[in-house]
Coordinates of C-alpha atoms and ligand atoms in Angstrom, one line a residue:
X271 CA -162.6 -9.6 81.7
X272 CA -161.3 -13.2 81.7
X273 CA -160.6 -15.6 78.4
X274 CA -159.5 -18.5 77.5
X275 CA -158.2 -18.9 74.3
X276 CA -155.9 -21.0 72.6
X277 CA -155.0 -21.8 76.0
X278 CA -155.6 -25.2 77.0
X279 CA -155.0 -27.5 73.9
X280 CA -151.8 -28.7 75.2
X281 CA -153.3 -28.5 79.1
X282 CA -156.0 -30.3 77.8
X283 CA -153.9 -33.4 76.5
X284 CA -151.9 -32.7 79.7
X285 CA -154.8 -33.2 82.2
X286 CA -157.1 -36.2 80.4
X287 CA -153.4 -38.5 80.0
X288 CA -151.9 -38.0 83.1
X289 CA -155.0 -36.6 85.3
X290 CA -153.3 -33.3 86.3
X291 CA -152.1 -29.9 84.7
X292 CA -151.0 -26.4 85.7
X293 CA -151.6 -23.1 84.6
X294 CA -148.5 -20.6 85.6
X295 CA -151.5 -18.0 85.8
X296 CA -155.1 -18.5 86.5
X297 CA -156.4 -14.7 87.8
X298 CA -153.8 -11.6 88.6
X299 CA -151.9 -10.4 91.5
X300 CA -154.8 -8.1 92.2
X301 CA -157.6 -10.5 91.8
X302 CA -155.7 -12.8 94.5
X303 CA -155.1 -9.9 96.8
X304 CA -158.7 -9.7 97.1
X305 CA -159.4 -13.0 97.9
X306 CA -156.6 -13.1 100.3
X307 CA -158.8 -10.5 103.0
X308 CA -161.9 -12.8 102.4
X309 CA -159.9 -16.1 103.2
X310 CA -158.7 -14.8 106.1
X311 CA -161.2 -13.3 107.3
X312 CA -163.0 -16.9 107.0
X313 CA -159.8 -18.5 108.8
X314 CA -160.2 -15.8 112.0
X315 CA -163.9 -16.6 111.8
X316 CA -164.5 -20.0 113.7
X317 CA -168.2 -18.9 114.4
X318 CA -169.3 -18.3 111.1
X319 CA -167.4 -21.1 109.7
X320 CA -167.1 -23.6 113.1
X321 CA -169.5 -26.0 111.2
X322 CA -167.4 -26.1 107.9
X323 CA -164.4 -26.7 109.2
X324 CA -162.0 -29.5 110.4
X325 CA -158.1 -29.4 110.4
X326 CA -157.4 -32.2 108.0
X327 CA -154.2 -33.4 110.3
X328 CA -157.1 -35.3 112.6
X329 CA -157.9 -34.1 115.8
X330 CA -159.4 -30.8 117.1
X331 CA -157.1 -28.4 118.5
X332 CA -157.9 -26.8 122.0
X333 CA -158.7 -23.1 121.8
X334 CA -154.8 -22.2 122.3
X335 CA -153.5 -24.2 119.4
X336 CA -153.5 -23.5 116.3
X337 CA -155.6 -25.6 113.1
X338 CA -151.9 -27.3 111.2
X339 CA -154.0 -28.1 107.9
X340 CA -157.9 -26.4 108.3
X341 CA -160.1 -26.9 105.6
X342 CA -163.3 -25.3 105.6
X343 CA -165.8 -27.0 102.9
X344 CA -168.2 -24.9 101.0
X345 CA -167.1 -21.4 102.1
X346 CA -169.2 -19.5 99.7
X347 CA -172.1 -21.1 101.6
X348 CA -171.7 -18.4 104.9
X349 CA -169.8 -16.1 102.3
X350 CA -171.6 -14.8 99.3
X351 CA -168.6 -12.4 98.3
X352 CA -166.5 -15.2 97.3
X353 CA -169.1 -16.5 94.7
X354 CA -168.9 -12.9 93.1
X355 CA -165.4 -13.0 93.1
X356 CA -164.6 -13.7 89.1
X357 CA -162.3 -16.8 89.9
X358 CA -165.2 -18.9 90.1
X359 CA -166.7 -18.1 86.3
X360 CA -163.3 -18.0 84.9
X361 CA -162.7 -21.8 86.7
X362 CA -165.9 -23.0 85.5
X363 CA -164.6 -22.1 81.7
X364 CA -161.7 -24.2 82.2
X365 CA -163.5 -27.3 83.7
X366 CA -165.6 -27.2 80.9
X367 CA -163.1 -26.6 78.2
X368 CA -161.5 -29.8 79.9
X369 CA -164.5 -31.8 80.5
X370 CA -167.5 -30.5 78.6
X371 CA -170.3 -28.2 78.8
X372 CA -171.8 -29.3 81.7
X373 CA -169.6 -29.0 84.1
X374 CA -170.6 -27.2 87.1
X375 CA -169.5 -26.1 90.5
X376 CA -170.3 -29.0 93.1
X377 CA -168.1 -27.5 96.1
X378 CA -165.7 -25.2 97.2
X379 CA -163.4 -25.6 99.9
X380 CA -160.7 -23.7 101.5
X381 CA -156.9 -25.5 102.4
X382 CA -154.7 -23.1 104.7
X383 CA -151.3 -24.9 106.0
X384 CA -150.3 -22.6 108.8
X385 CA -146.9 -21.6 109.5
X386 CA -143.7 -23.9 110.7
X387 CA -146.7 -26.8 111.2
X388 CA -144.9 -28.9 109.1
X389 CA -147.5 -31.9 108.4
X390 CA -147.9 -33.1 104.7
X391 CA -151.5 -33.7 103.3
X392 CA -151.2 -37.8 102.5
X393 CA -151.1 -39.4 98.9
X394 CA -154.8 -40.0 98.6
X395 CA -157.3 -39.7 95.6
X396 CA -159.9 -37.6 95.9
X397 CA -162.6 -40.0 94.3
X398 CA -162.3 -41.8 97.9
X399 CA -164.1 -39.5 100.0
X400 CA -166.7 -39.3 97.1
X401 CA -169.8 -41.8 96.6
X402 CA -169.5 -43.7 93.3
X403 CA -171.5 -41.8 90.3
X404 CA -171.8 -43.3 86.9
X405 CA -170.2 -40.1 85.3
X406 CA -167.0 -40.1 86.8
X407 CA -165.5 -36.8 84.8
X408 CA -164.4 -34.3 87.8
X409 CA -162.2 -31.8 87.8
X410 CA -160.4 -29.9 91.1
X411 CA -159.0 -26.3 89.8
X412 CA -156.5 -25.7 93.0
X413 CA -155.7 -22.0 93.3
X414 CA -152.7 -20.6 94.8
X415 CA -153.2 -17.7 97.0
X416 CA -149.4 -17.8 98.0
X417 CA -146.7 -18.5 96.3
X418 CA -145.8 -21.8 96.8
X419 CA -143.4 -24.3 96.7
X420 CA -141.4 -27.5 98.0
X421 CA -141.2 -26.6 101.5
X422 CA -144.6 -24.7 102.2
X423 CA -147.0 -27.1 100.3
X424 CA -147.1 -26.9 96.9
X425 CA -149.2 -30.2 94.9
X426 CA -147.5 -32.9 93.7
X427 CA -148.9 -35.4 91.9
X428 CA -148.4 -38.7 90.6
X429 CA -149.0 -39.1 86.1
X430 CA -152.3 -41.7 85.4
X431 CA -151.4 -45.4 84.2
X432 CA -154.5 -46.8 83.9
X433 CA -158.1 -45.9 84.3
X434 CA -160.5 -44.4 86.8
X435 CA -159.9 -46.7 89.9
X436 CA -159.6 -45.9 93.5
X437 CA -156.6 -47.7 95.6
X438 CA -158.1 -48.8 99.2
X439 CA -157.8 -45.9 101.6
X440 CA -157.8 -45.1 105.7
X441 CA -158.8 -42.4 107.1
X442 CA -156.4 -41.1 110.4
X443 CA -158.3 -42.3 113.5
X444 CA -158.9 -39.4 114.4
X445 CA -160.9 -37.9 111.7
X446 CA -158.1 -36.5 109.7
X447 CA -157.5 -36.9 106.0
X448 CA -157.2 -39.9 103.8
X449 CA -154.5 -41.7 102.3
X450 CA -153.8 -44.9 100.6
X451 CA -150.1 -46.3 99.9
X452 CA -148.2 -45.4 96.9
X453 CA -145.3 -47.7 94.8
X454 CA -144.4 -45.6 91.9
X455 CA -143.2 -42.4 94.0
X456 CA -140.3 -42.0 91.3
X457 CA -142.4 -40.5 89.1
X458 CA -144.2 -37.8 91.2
X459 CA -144.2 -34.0 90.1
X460 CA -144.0 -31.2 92.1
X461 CA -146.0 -27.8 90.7
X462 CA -144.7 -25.0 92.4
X463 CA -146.7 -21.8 91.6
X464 CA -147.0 -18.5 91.6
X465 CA -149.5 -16.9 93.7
X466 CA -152.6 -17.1 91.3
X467 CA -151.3 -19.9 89.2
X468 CA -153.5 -23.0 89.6
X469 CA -153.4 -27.0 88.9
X470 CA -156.3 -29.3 87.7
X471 CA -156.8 -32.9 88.4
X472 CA -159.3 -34.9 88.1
X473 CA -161.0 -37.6 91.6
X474 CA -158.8 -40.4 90.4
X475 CA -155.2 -39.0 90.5
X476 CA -153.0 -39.8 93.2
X477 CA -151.5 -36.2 95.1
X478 CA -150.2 -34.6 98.2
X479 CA -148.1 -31.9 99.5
X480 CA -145.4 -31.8 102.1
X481 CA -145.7 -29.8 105.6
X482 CA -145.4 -26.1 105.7
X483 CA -142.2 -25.5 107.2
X484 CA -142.0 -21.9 106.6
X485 CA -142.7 -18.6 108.7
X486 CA -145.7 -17.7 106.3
X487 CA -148.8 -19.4 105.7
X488 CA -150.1 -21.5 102.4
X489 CA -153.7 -20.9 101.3
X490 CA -155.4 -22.2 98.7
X491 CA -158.8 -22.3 97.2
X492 CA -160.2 -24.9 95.7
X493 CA -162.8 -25.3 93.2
X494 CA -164.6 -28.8 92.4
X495 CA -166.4 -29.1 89.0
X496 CA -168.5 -32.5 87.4
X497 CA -171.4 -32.9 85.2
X498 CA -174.6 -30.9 86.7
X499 CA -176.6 -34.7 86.8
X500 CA -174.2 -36.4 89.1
X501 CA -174.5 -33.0 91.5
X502 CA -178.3 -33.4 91.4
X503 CA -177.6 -37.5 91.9
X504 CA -175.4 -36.9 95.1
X505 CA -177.6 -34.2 96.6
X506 CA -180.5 -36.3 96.1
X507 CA -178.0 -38.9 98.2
X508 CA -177.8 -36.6 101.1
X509 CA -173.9 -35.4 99.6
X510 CA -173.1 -31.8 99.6
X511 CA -169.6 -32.4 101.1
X512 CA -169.8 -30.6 104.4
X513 CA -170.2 -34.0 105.9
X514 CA -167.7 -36.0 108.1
X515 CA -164.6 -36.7 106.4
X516 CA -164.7 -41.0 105.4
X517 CA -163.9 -43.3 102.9
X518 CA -167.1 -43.5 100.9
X519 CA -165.3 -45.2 97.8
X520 CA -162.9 -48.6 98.1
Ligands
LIG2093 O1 -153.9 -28.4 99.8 C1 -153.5 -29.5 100.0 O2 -152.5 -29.7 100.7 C2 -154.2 -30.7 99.5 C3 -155.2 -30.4 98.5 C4 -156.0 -31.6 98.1 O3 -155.8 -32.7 98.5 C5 -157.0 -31.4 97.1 O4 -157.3 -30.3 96.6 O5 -157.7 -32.4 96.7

């Protein structure tokens, strides 16, 4: 159903100079439609998924406020249907096209910015809540399940100058996201997409997005590829990523 042909030699360069790329369409209208009733489902579900899930602005709400930024990690592992979906074979072609043949899946993780919550996801790499692997290839396919833009979250990211290290980070007292400080802002991109359309970027590039200061929410899904002998070396390190949220890389 899905190919990828002659699509990604330009993406390619894109993604290994700079770190990041986009792709206007990733799966159709229909294909996000159906992920859209699984995703919320998941997001109305705080029993199935109470264990996976934090709200990446620090803090837990009480049970009359609302999640600003929840991210539940590893969703496919209370919901088998999302594994079946075909966004996760055709992702997996990309990552390897990128990266190389063995690239698999290590995690999945759902990011939904509620409406008119307004709280931006800090300039952080990614590599920082990671423990350091020999292989550092990685690649994080982000999938728009909304539109989106500017003012309800789309990525933006900042192009790669130099290699594959990580800035010192903090994590929010409070057990919220991570962030580290950022000089060369002047050169940040915004991607806004259409719903469906994806970016990739790899642990070591710098990105964020801005609060969602709309009436509608933001979803996206988010699939995490690297080589299949750095997922057996963090498992075998206790890592599976539905852990406590820290800086595990300086
Ligand atoms: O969805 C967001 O706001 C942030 C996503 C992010 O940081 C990531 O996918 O690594």
């Amino acid at each position: 159903m899905y190919t990828c042909k002659n699509k990604s030699t330009k993406m390619k360069e894109t993604f290994l100079t700079k770190g990041y790329a986009y792709k206007e369409q990733l799966i159709s209208f229909d294909e996000v439609k159906k992920l859209q009733v699984i995703y919320n489902e998941l997001l109305n579900d705080k029993k199935r998924t109470g264990h996976l899930r934090g709200d990446l602005a620090g803090g837990k709400p009480k049970s009359n406020e609302v999640e600003k930024i929840t991210q539940i990690m590893r969703p496919s592992l209370v919901e088998p249907r999302l594994k079946e979906h075909g966004v996760y074979a055709i992702a997996k072609t990309y990552a390897q096209e990128l990266l190389g043949k063995d690239m698999e899946l290590d995690f999945d993780m759902l990011i939904n910015k509620a409406e008119y919550t307004n709280i931006e996801t800090p300039w952080h790499q990614d590599a920082a809540y990671w423990v350091k692997l020999p292989d550092k290839r990685s690649v994080s396919i982000w999938i728009a399940l909304d539109t989106v833009y500017e003012e309800n979250g789309c990525m933006w990211f900042i192009p790669k100058t130099g290699g594959m290290f990580v800035e010192p980070h903090k994590a929010l007292p409070n057990g919220g996201a991570l962030s580290c400080e950022v000089d060369n802002l002047d050169s940040a991109q915004c991607i806004p997409l259409s719903l469906g359309g994806c970016t990739f970027h790899d642990g070591f590039t710098l990105h964020f997005s801005k609060g969602n200061s709309t009436k509608n929410q933001r979803r996206a899904l988010i699939l995490n590829f690297r080589p299949k002998d750095m997922i057996a070396l963090e498992r075998e390190q206790g890592i599976d990523h539905t852990g406590a949220r820290k800086v595990r890389q300086k």
